[in-house]
């Protein structure tokens, strides 16, 4: 006799997806507002629900098993449908007009396009126009009225910007990278203006570490390619980090800690159109779980 179907817990799935995407369930615990022990209990509950082992030891961390790889795809789809349904049922399905949003390259290559697509499916009479650019340019566009809202790393001089979250800034390099202290530190970064470049240079100079800017690119994919090729090390958050690259342990490598950076949202003030306000609320919610 077949027993009743087992419903997967939505909160547990969200923790599972957050941990996989962040590369750490300790970070996921902080993101979802739970203790590490509570997250461990959630993951054990998920394994009990699916009747499969989802993780296996890999070095000092965890890697997905075959069952985990299968589940992560379904989990993302389940959460996407859940969030899309909630959006559509907020009583705002008749929204019309345009929303013009500016986004940094980190998010353009990860989760934000999916969120914008879900928003547009839930509100088919609303058109979304997205612009990917450097933060300073996006803030200028918001002030000029050509964008309704923008996400940037740092407030960039806009004291009215809303800080959504703070993220840890880390050194990222090839998996086998070893810092040669006999040579200037090879920095891969955007040209100015760039908050990450400034953070790296300030930290290196504070510790009196010689450095040189070995590679600049207008695109984030160009920076990742340069680091993957072994030209040097870059400084970012974990957002969108390619799997072939690794976070360098600053203490072990003799590098300075980099601190945290604010993720800020510009625009969408009290007089924002309803569709802008709705998208703003969705972004706040999405960021809170990442």
PDB file of C-alpha atoms in Angstrom:
ATOM      1  CA  UNK A   1       0.000   0.000   0.000  1.00  0.00           C
ATOM      2  CA  UNK A   2       1.393   3.372  -1.000  1.00  0.00           C
ATOM      3  CA  UNK A   3       1.480   5.929   1.780  1.00  0.00           C
ATOM      4  CA  UNK A   4       0.384   9.555   1.505  1.00  0.00           C
ATOM      5  CA  UNK A   5       2.605  11.864  -0.571  1.00  0.00           C
ATOM      6  CA  UNK A   6       5.329  13.752   1.273  1.00  0.00           C
ATOM      7  CA  UNK A   7       5.313  17.505   0.720  1.00  0.00           C
ATOM      8  CA  UNK A   8       8.727  19.136   0.621  1.00  0.00           C
ATOM      9  CA  UNK A   9       9.104  21.989   3.094  1.00  0.00           C
ATOM     10  CA  UNK A  10       9.441  25.287   1.229  1.00  0.00           C
ATOM     11  CA  UNK A  11      11.596  26.924   3.922  1.00  0.00           C
ATOM     12  CA  UNK A  12      13.939  23.941   3.921  1.00  0.00           C
ATOM     13  CA  UNK A  13      14.210  24.047   0.131  1.00  0.00           C
ATOM     14  CA  UNK A  14      15.055  27.745   0.298  1.00  0.00           C
ATOM     15  CA  UNK A  15      17.830  27.065   2.803  1.00  0.00           C
ATOM     16  CA  UNK A  16      19.098  24.210   0.618  1.00  0.00           C
ATOM     17  CA  UNK A  17      19.248  26.413  -2.487  1.00  0.00           C
ATOM     18  CA  UNK A  18      20.811  29.323  -0.572  1.00  0.00           C
ATOM     19  CA  UNK A  19      23.553  27.095   0.838  1.00  0.00           C
ATOM     20  CA  UNK A  20      24.415  25.614  -2.549  1.00  0.00           C
ATOM     21  CA  UNK A  21      24.469  29.007  -4.275  1.00  0.00           C
ATOM     22  CA  UNK A  22      26.512  30.652  -1.507  1.00  0.00           C
ATOM     23  CA  UNK A  23      28.906  27.718  -1.308  1.00  0.00           C
ATOM     24  CA  UNK A  24      28.488  27.543   2.459  1.00  0.00           C
ATOM     25  CA  UNK A  25      25.658  26.589   4.787  1.00  0.00           C
ATOM     26  CA  UNK A  26      27.205  28.782   7.477  1.00  0.00           C
ATOM     27  CA  UNK A  27      26.615  31.737   5.149  1.00  0.00           C
ATOM     28  CA  UNK A  28      23.149  30.398   4.342  1.00  0.00           C
ATOM     29  CA  UNK A  29      22.338  30.288   8.071  1.00  0.00           C
ATOM     30  CA  UNK A  30      23.244  33.957   8.378  1.00  0.00           C
ATOM     31  CA  UNK A  31      21.245  34.814   5.256  1.00  0.00           C
ATOM     32  CA  UNK A  32      18.017  33.056   6.305  1.00  0.00           C
ATOM     33  CA  UNK A  33      18.276  34.171   9.923  1.00  0.00           C
ATOM     34  CA  UNK A  34      18.815  30.749  11.520  1.00  0.00           C
ATOM     35  CA  UNK A  35      21.576  29.215  13.597  1.00  0.00           C
ATOM     36  CA  UNK A  36      24.012  26.762  11.914  1.00  0.00           C
ATOM     37  CA  UNK A  37      22.599  23.938  14.046  1.00  0.00           C
ATOM     38  CA  UNK A  38      19.055  24.775  12.913  1.00  0.00           C
ATOM     39  CA  UNK A  39      20.204  24.699   9.280  1.00  0.00           C
ATOM     40  CA  UNK A  40      21.839  21.297   9.855  1.00  0.00           C
ATOM     41  CA  UNK A  41      18.532  19.998  11.219  1.00  0.00           C
ATOM     42  CA  UNK A  42      16.726  21.398   8.169  1.00  0.00           C
ATOM     43  CA  UNK A  43      19.086  19.590   5.798  1.00  0.00           C
ATOM     44  CA  UNK A  44      18.689  16.305   7.676  1.00  0.00           C
ATOM     45  CA  UNK A  45      14.923  16.782   7.474  1.00  0.00           C
ATOM     46  CA  UNK A  46      15.196  17.316   3.716  1.00  0.00           C
ATOM     47  CA  UNK A  47      17.252  14.142   3.308  1.00  0.00           C
ATOM     48  CA  UNK A  48      14.622  12.248   5.329  1.00  0.00           C
ATOM     49  CA  UNK A  49      11.848  13.662   3.137  1.00  0.00           C
ATOM     50  CA  UNK A  50      13.491  12.647  -0.144  1.00  0.00           C
ATOM     51  CA  UNK A  51      14.983   9.421   1.210  1.00  0.00           C
ATOM     52  CA  UNK A  52      18.400  10.193  -0.279  1.00  0.00           C
ATOM     53  CA  UNK A  53      21.794  11.470   0.841  1.00  0.00           C
ATOM     54  CA  UNK A  54      22.213  14.928  -0.688  1.00  0.00           C
ATOM     55  CA  UNK A  55      25.792  15.771   0.324  1.00  0.00           C
ATOM     56  CA  UNK A  56      29.178  14.145   0.466  1.00  0.00           C
ATOM     57  CA  UNK A  57      32.415  15.354   2.052  1.00  0.00           C
ATOM     58  CA  UNK A  58      34.826  17.198  -0.248  1.00  0.00           C
ATOM     59  CA  UNK A  59      37.955  18.487   1.474  1.00  0.00           C
ATOM     60  CA  UNK A  60      36.808  20.779   4.267  1.00  0.00           C
ATOM     61  CA  UNK A  61      33.444  21.371   2.637  1.00  0.00           C
ATOM     62  CA  UNK A  62      30.479  19.554   1.139  1.00  0.00           C
ATOM     63  CA  UNK A  63      29.608  18.609  -2.420  1.00  0.00           C
ATOM     64  CA  UNK A  64      26.268  17.543  -3.877  1.00  0.00           C
ATOM     65  CA  UNK A  65      25.659  13.862  -4.504  1.00  0.00           C
ATOM     66  CA  UNK A  66      23.874  12.739  -7.666  1.00  0.00           C
ATOM     67  CA  UNK A  67      20.582  12.995  -5.765  1.00  0.00           C
ATOM     68  CA  UNK A  68      21.543  16.499  -4.594  1.00  0.00           C
ATOM     69  CA  UNK A  69      22.286  17.594  -8.155  1.00  0.00           C
ATOM     70  CA  UNK A  70      18.867  16.357  -9.261  1.00  0.00           C
ATOM     71  CA  UNK A  71      17.067  18.011  -6.346  1.00  0.00           C
ATOM     72  CA  UNK A  72      18.727  21.431  -6.720  1.00  0.00           C
ATOM     73  CA  UNK A  73      17.195  21.880 -10.179  1.00  0.00           C
ATOM     74  CA  UNK A  74      13.715  20.955  -8.960  1.00  0.00           C
ATOM     75  CA  UNK A  75      14.136  23.080  -5.820  1.00  0.00           C
ATOM     76  CA  UNK A  76      14.915  26.180  -7.854  1.00  0.00           C
ATOM     77  CA  UNK A  77      11.869  25.586 -10.063  1.00  0.00           C
ATOM     78  CA  UNK A  78       9.603  25.007  -7.053  1.00  0.00           C
ATOM     79  CA  UNK A  79      10.785  28.215  -5.384  1.00  0.00           C
ATOM     80  CA  UNK A  80      10.455  30.165  -8.634  1.00  0.00           C
ATOM     81  CA  UNK A  81       6.842  29.002  -9.035  1.00  0.00           C
ATOM     82  CA  UNK A  82       6.106  29.752  -5.385  1.00  0.00           C
ATOM     83  CA  UNK A  83       7.474  33.275  -5.680  1.00  0.00           C
ATOM     84  CA  UNK A  84       5.755  33.874  -9.019  1.00  0.00           C
ATOM     85  CA  UNK A  85       2.396  32.745  -7.583  1.00  0.00           C
ATOM     86  CA  UNK A  86       2.762  35.064  -4.606  1.00  0.00           C
ATOM     87  CA  UNK A  87       3.577  37.949  -6.936  1.00  0.00           C
ATOM     88  CA  UNK A  88       0.565  37.294  -9.140  1.00  0.00           C
ATOM     89  CA  UNK A  89      -1.799  37.045  -6.158  1.00  0.00           C
ATOM     90  CA  UNK A  90      -0.831  40.262  -4.437  1.00  0.00           C
ATOM     91  CA  UNK A  91      -3.800  41.989  -6.018  1.00  0.00           C
ATOM     92  CA  UNK A  92      -1.621  43.823  -8.520  1.00  0.00           C
ATOM     93  CA  UNK A  93      -2.164  41.676 -11.621  1.00  0.00           C
ATOM     94  CA  UNK A  94      -3.549  44.697 -13.498  1.00  0.00           C
ATOM     95  CA  UNK A  95      -0.283  46.613 -13.292  1.00  0.00           C
ATOM     96  CA  UNK A  96       0.598  48.422 -16.507  1.00  0.00           C
ATOM     97  CA  UNK A  97       3.481  50.570 -17.710  1.00  0.00           C
ATOM     98  CA  UNK A  98       7.252  50.342 -17.708  1.00  0.00           C
ATOM     99  CA  UNK A  99       9.892  49.568 -15.137  1.00  0.00           C
ATOM    100  CA  UNK A 100      13.431  50.621 -16.013  1.00  0.00           C
ATOM    101  CA  UNK A 101      16.059  49.013 -13.812  1.00  0.00           C
ATOM    102  CA  UNK A 102      19.855  49.183 -13.736  1.00  0.00           C
ATOM    103  CA  UNK A 103      21.836  46.195 -12.490  1.00  0.00           C
ATOM    104  CA  UNK A 104      25.517  45.356 -11.928  1.00  0.00           C
ATOM    105  CA  UNK A 105      27.109  42.634 -14.017  1.00  0.00           C
ATOM    106  CA  UNK A 106      27.288  40.243 -11.049  1.00  0.00           C
ATOM    107  CA  UNK A 107      23.505  39.975 -10.910  1.00  0.00           C
ATOM    108  CA  UNK A 108      22.965  40.128 -14.660  1.00  0.00           C
ATOM    109  CA  UNK A 109      24.769  36.797 -14.918  1.00  0.00           C
ATOM    110  CA  UNK A 110      23.105  35.093 -11.937  1.00  0.00           C
ATOM    111  CA  UNK A 111      19.612  35.327 -10.380  1.00  0.00           C
ATOM    112  CA  UNK A 112      18.179  38.722 -11.328  1.00  0.00           C
ATOM    113  CA  UNK A 113      17.184  37.986 -14.963  1.00  0.00           C
ATOM    114  CA  UNK A 114      15.046  35.072 -13.714  1.00  0.00           C
ATOM    115  CA  UNK A 115      13.377  37.352 -11.157  1.00  0.00           C
ATOM    116  CA  UNK A 116      12.631  39.960 -13.851  1.00  0.00           C
ATOM    117  CA  UNK A 117      11.178  37.248 -16.102  1.00  0.00           C
ATOM    118  CA  UNK A 118       8.936  35.987 -13.282  1.00  0.00           C
ATOM    119  CA  UNK A 119       7.783  39.534 -12.584  1.00  0.00           C
ATOM    120  CA  UNK A 120       6.875  40.056 -16.228  1.00  0.00           C
ATOM    121  CA  UNK A 121       5.009  36.738 -16.443  1.00  0.00           C
ATOM    122  CA  UNK A 122       3.008  37.701 -13.341  1.00  0.00           C
ATOM    123  CA  UNK A 123       2.301  41.179 -14.761  1.00  0.00           C
ATOM    124  CA  UNK A 124       2.114  40.772 -18.556  1.00  0.00           C
ATOM    125  CA  UNK A 125       0.955  44.352 -19.086  1.00  0.00           C
ATOM    126  CA  UNK A 126       4.123  45.683 -17.461  1.00  0.00           C
ATOM    127  CA  UNK A 127       7.264  45.955 -19.573  1.00  0.00           C
ATOM    128  CA  UNK A 128      10.688  45.623 -17.978  1.00  0.00           C
ATOM    129  CA  UNK A 129      13.690  47.411 -19.419  1.00  0.00           C
ATOM    130  CA  UNK A 130      17.006  46.376 -17.843  1.00  0.00           C
ATOM    131  CA  UNK A 131      20.379  48.064 -18.268  1.00  0.00           C
ATOM    132  CA  UNK A 132      23.661  46.456 -17.195  1.00  0.00           C
ATOM    133  CA  UNK A 133      26.389  48.977 -16.429  1.00  0.00           C
ATOM    134  CA  UNK A 134      28.919  50.252 -13.908  1.00  0.00           C
ATOM    135  CA  UNK A 135      27.412  51.494 -10.665  1.00  0.00           C
ATOM    136  CA  UNK A 136      28.363  55.155 -11.099  1.00  0.00           C
ATOM    137  CA  UNK A 137      26.652  55.253 -14.500  1.00  0.00           C
ATOM    138  CA  UNK A 138      23.515  53.637 -13.095  1.00  0.00           C
ATOM    139  CA  UNK A 139      23.241  56.169 -10.261  1.00  0.00           C
ATOM    140  CA  UNK A 140      23.618  59.000 -12.773  1.00  0.00           C
ATOM    141  CA  UNK A 141      20.803  57.491 -14.846  1.00  0.00           C
ATOM    142  CA  UNK A 142      18.503  57.277 -11.809  1.00  0.00           C
ATOM    143  CA  UNK A 143      19.195  60.932 -11.014  1.00  0.00           C
ATOM    144  CA  UNK A 144      18.570  61.876 -14.644  1.00  0.00           C
ATOM    145  CA  UNK A 145      15.253  60.027 -14.664  1.00  0.00           C
ATOM    146  CA  UNK A 146      16.193  57.522 -17.358  1.00  0.00           C
ATOM    147  CA  UNK A 147      16.099  54.633 -14.831  1.00  0.00           C
ATOM    148  CA  UNK A 148      13.475  54.047 -12.142  1.00  0.00           C
ATOM    149  CA  UNK A 149      15.748  52.117  -9.833  1.00  0.00           C
ATOM    150  CA  UNK A 150      19.224  50.600  -9.733  1.00  0.00           C
ATOM    151  CA  UNK A 151      21.257  48.149  -7.690  1.00  0.00           C
ATOM    152  CA  UNK A 152      24.890  49.008  -6.990  1.00  0.00           C
ATOM    153  CA  UNK A 153      27.776  47.883  -4.831  1.00  0.00           C
ATOM    154  CA  UNK A 154      28.108  50.740  -2.357  1.00  0.00           C
ATOM    155  CA  UNK A 155      25.898  53.813  -2.049  1.00  0.00           C
ATOM    156  CA  UNK A 156      28.217  55.757  -4.360  1.00  0.00           C
ATOM    157  CA  UNK A 157      27.605  59.083  -2.659  1.00  0.00           C
ATOM    158  CA  UNK A 158      23.807  58.759  -2.634  1.00  0.00           C
ATOM    159  CA  UNK A 159      22.832  59.121   1.022  1.00  0.00           C
ATOM    160  CA  UNK A 160      19.184  58.362   0.163  1.00  0.00           C
ATOM    161  CA  UNK A 161      20.079  54.936  -1.224  1.00  0.00           C
ATOM    162  CA  UNK A 162      18.575  51.980   0.637  1.00  0.00           C
ATOM    163  CA  UNK A 163      21.115  49.453   1.907  1.00  0.00           C
ATOM    164  CA  UNK A 164      19.616  46.019   1.259  1.00  0.00           C
ATOM    165  CA  UNK A 165      22.458  43.918   2.579  1.00  0.00           C
ATOM    166  CA  UNK A 166      26.162  43.730   3.305  1.00  0.00           C
ATOM    167  CA  UNK A 167      28.333  41.114   1.614  1.00  0.00           C
ATOM    168  CA  UNK A 168      31.805  39.868   2.494  1.00  0.00           C
ATOM    169  CA  UNK A 169      34.510  40.957   0.037  1.00  0.00           C
ATOM    170  CA  UNK A 170      37.083  38.253  -0.729  1.00  0.00           C
ATOM    171  CA  UNK A 171      40.211  37.571  -2.758  1.00  0.00           C
ATOM    172  CA  UNK A 172      39.420  35.205  -5.644  1.00  0.00           C
ATOM    173  CA  UNK A 173      42.029  33.335  -7.663  1.00  0.00           C
ATOM    174  CA  UNK A 174      42.812  30.044  -9.395  1.00  0.00           C
ATOM    175  CA  UNK A 175      42.472  26.979  -7.188  1.00  0.00           C
ATOM    176  CA  UNK A 176      46.229  26.412  -7.089  1.00  0.00           C
ATOM    177  CA  UNK A 177      47.196  30.082  -6.646  1.00  0.00           C
ATOM    178  CA  UNK A 178      50.065  30.871  -4.257  1.00  0.00           C
ATOM    179  CA  UNK A 179      51.003  34.489  -3.549  1.00  0.00           C
ATOM    180  CA  UNK A 180      54.690  35.124  -4.334  1.00  0.00           C
ATOM    181  CA  UNK A 181      55.716  37.794  -1.836  1.00  0.00           C
ATOM    182  CA  UNK A 182      58.910  38.504  -3.779  1.00  0.00           C
ATOM    183  CA  UNK A 183      56.822  40.033  -6.588  1.00  0.00           C
ATOM    184  CA  UNK A 184      54.264  42.863  -6.629  1.00  0.00           C
ATOM    185  CA  UNK A 185      50.787  41.494  -5.999  1.00  0.00           C
ATOM    186  CA  UNK A 186      49.015  40.965  -9.385  1.00  0.00           C
ATOM    187  CA  UNK A 187      45.598  42.648  -9.198  1.00  0.00           C
ATOM    188  CA  UNK A 188      42.851  41.976 -11.750  1.00  0.00           C
ATOM    189  CA  UNK A 189      40.130  44.636 -11.495  1.00  0.00           C
ATOM    190  CA  UNK A 190      38.023  47.180 -13.304  1.00  0.00           C
ATOM    191  CA  UNK A 191      39.504  50.618 -13.851  1.00  0.00           C
ATOM    192  CA  UNK A 192      38.158  53.443 -11.684  1.00  0.00           C
ATOM    193  CA  UNK A 193      35.502  54.043 -10.535  1.00  0.00           C
ATOM    194  CA  UNK A 194      35.250  50.639  -8.833  1.00  0.00           C
ATOM    195  CA  UNK A 195      34.484  50.001  -5.158  1.00  0.00           C
ATOM    196  CA  UNK A 196      36.195  46.606  -5.221  1.00  0.00           C
ATOM    197  CA  UNK A 197      39.370  48.001  -6.780  1.00  0.00           C
ATOM    198  CA  UNK A 198      39.482  50.723  -4.134  1.00  0.00           C
ATOM    199  CA  UNK A 199      38.981  48.192  -1.330  1.00  0.00           C
ATOM    200  CA  UNK A 200      41.799  46.007  -2.634  1.00  0.00           C
ATOM    201  CA  UNK A 201      44.276  48.854  -3.104  1.00  0.00           C
ATOM    202  CA  UNK A 202      43.467  50.402   0.283  1.00  0.00           C
ATOM    203  CA  UNK A 203      43.978  47.045   2.015  1.00  0.00           C
ATOM    204  CA  UNK A 204      47.240  46.295   0.184  1.00  0.00           C
ATOM    205  CA  UNK A 205      48.680  49.748   0.831  1.00  0.00           C
ATOM    206  CA  UNK A 206      47.607  49.628   4.474  1.00  0.00           C
ATOM    207  CA  UNK A 207      49.766  46.508   4.841  1.00  0.00           C
ATOM    208  CA  UNK A 208      52.534  48.038   2.682  1.00  0.00           C
ATOM    209  CA  UNK A 209      52.188  45.298   0.057  1.00  0.00           C
ATOM    210  CA  UNK A 210      53.476  46.287  -3.382  1.00  0.00           C
ATOM    211  CA  UNK A 211      50.942  45.693  -6.157  1.00  0.00           C
ATOM    212  CA  UNK A 212      50.412  46.187  -9.875  1.00  0.00           C
ATOM    213  CA  UNK A 213      47.221  46.313 -11.925  1.00  0.00           C
ATOM    214  CA  UNK A 214      47.893  43.478 -14.369  1.00  0.00           C
ATOM    215  CA  UNK A 215      44.537  43.266 -16.159  1.00  0.00           C
ATOM    216  CA  UNK A 216      41.538  45.561 -16.646  1.00  0.00           C
ATOM    217  CA  UNK A 217      38.353  44.818 -18.540  1.00  0.00           C
ATOM    218  CA  UNK A 218      35.004  46.594 -18.991  1.00  0.00           C
ATOM    219  CA  UNK A 219      33.219  43.271 -18.405  1.00  0.00           C
ATOM    220  CA  UNK A 220      33.084  41.004 -15.381  1.00  0.00           C
ATOM    221  CA  UNK A 221      33.441  37.973 -17.636  1.00  0.00           C
ATOM    222  CA  UNK A 222      36.766  39.450 -18.802  1.00  0.00           C
ATOM    223  CA  UNK A 223      37.985  39.642 -15.204  1.00  0.00           C
ATOM    224  CA  UNK A 224      36.954  36.053 -14.533  1.00  0.00           C
ATOM    225  CA  UNK A 225      38.727  34.924 -17.708  1.00  0.00           C
ATOM    226  CA  UNK A 226      41.943  36.699 -16.708  1.00  0.00           C
ATOM    227  CA  UNK A 227      41.914  35.150 -13.235  1.00  0.00           C
ATOM    228  CA  UNK A 228      41.116  31.709 -14.674  1.00  0.00           C
ATOM    229  CA  UNK A 229      44.126  32.074 -16.982  1.00  0.00           C
ATOM    230  CA  UNK A 230      46.377  32.684 -13.972  1.00  0.00           C
ATOM    231  CA  UNK A 231      47.156  36.349 -14.685  1.00  0.00           C
ATOM    232  CA  UNK A 232      46.348  37.453 -11.164  1.00  0.00           C
ATOM    233  CA  UNK A 233      43.777  37.727  -8.390  1.00  0.00           C
ATOM    234  CA  UNK A 234      40.573  39.734  -8.276  1.00  0.00           C
ATOM    235  CA  UNK A 235      38.398  41.096  -5.479  1.00  0.00           C
ATOM    236  CA  UNK A 236      34.630  40.534  -5.452  1.00  0.00           C
ATOM    237  CA  UNK A 237      31.840  39.030  -3.382  1.00  0.00           C
ATOM    238  CA  UNK A 238      30.921  35.385  -3.963  1.00  0.00           C
ATOM    239  CA  UNK A 239      28.104  36.462  -6.291  1.00  0.00           C
ATOM    240  CA  UNK A 240      28.614  34.730  -9.630  1.00  0.00           C
ATOM    241  CA  UNK A 241      32.036  33.280  -8.801  1.00  0.00           C
ATOM    242  CA  UNK A 242      32.912  30.724 -11.500  1.00  0.00           C
ATOM    243  CA  UNK A 243      33.237  27.182 -10.094  1.00  0.00           C
ATOM    244  CA  UNK A 244      36.827  26.813 -11.348  1.00  0.00           C
ATOM    245  CA  UNK A 245      37.975  29.698  -9.129  1.00  0.00           C
ATOM    246  CA  UNK A 246      38.515  29.661  -5.377  1.00  0.00           C
ATOM    247  CA  UNK A 247      38.308  32.042  -2.452  1.00  0.00           C
ATOM    248  CA  UNK A 248      41.822  32.665  -1.173  1.00  0.00           C
ATOM    249  CA  UNK A 249      42.178  32.390   2.587  1.00  0.00           C
ATOM    250  CA  UNK A 250      43.615  35.818   3.404  1.00  0.00           C
ATOM    251  CA  UNK A 251      45.278  34.708   6.636  1.00  0.00           C
ATOM    252  CA  UNK A 252      46.987  31.686   5.064  1.00  0.00           C
ATOM    253  CA  UNK A 253      48.120  33.707   2.024  1.00  0.00           C
ATOM    254  CA  UNK A 254      49.425  36.653   4.052  1.00  0.00           C
ATOM    255  CA  UNK A 255      46.890  39.034   2.519  1.00  0.00           C
ATOM    256  CA  UNK A 256      44.802  41.632   4.356  1.00  0.00           C
ATOM    257  CA  UNK A 257      41.142  41.092   5.150  1.00  0.00           C
ATOM    258  CA  UNK A 258      38.836  43.135   2.903  1.00  0.00           C
ATOM    259  CA  UNK A 259      35.781  43.706   5.062  1.00  0.00           C
ATOM    260  CA  UNK A 260      32.250  44.010   3.723  1.00  0.00           C
ATOM    261  CA  UNK A 261      30.496  46.010   1.019  1.00  0.00           C
ATOM    262  CA  UNK A 262      26.959  47.379   0.931  1.00  0.00           C
ATOM    263  CA  UNK A 263      24.446  46.346  -1.701  1.00  0.00           C
ATOM    264  CA  UNK A 264      22.393  49.476  -2.276  1.00  0.00           C
ATOM    265  CA  UNK A 265      19.186  50.266  -4.126  1.00  0.00           C
ATOM    266  CA  UNK A 266      18.653  53.688  -5.650  1.00  0.00           C
ATOM    267  CA  UNK A 267      15.310  55.207  -6.618  1.00  0.00           C
ATOM    268  CA  UNK A 268      11.839  53.765  -5.954  1.00  0.00           C
ATOM    269  CA  UNK A 269      10.972  56.532  -3.493  1.00  0.00           C
ATOM    270  CA  UNK A 270       7.560  57.218  -1.992  1.00  0.00           C
ATOM    271  CA  UNK A 271       6.117  58.545  -5.275  1.00  0.00           C
ATOM    272  CA  UNK A 272       7.186  55.538  -7.351  1.00  0.00           C
ATOM    273  CA  UNK A 273       4.654  54.039  -9.761  1.00  0.00           C
ATOM    274  CA  UNK A 274       2.935  50.882  -8.454  1.00  0.00           C
ATOM    275  CA  UNK A 275       4.826  48.596 -10.824  1.00  0.00           C
ATOM    276  CA  UNK A 276       8.148  50.056  -9.669  1.00  0.00           C
ATOM    277  CA  UNK A 277       7.144  49.621  -6.041  1.00  0.00           C
ATOM    278  CA  UNK A 278       6.135  46.002  -6.656  1.00  0.00           C
ATOM    279  CA  UNK A 279       9.429  45.129  -8.356  1.00  0.00           C
ATOM    280  CA  UNK A 280      11.313  46.889  -5.568  1.00  0.00           C
ATOM    281  CA  UNK A 281       9.527  44.748  -2.973  1.00  0.00           C
ATOM    282  CA  UNK A 282      10.381  41.568  -4.902  1.00  0.00           C
ATOM    283  CA  UNK A 283      14.057  42.517  -5.086  1.00  0.00           C
ATOM    284  CA  UNK A 284      14.170  43.242  -1.347  1.00  0.00           C
ATOM    285  CA  UNK A 285      12.645  39.834  -0.665  1.00  0.00           C
ATOM    286  CA  UNK A 286      14.960  38.013  -3.069  1.00  0.00           C
ATOM    287  CA  UNK A 287      18.088  39.649  -1.663  1.00  0.00           C
ATOM    288  CA  UNK A 288      17.061  38.761   1.887  1.00  0.00           C
ATOM    289  CA  UNK A 289      17.280  35.069   0.982  1.00  0.00           C
ATOM    290  CA  UNK A 290      20.588  35.209  -0.855  1.00  0.00           C
TER     291      UNK A 290
END
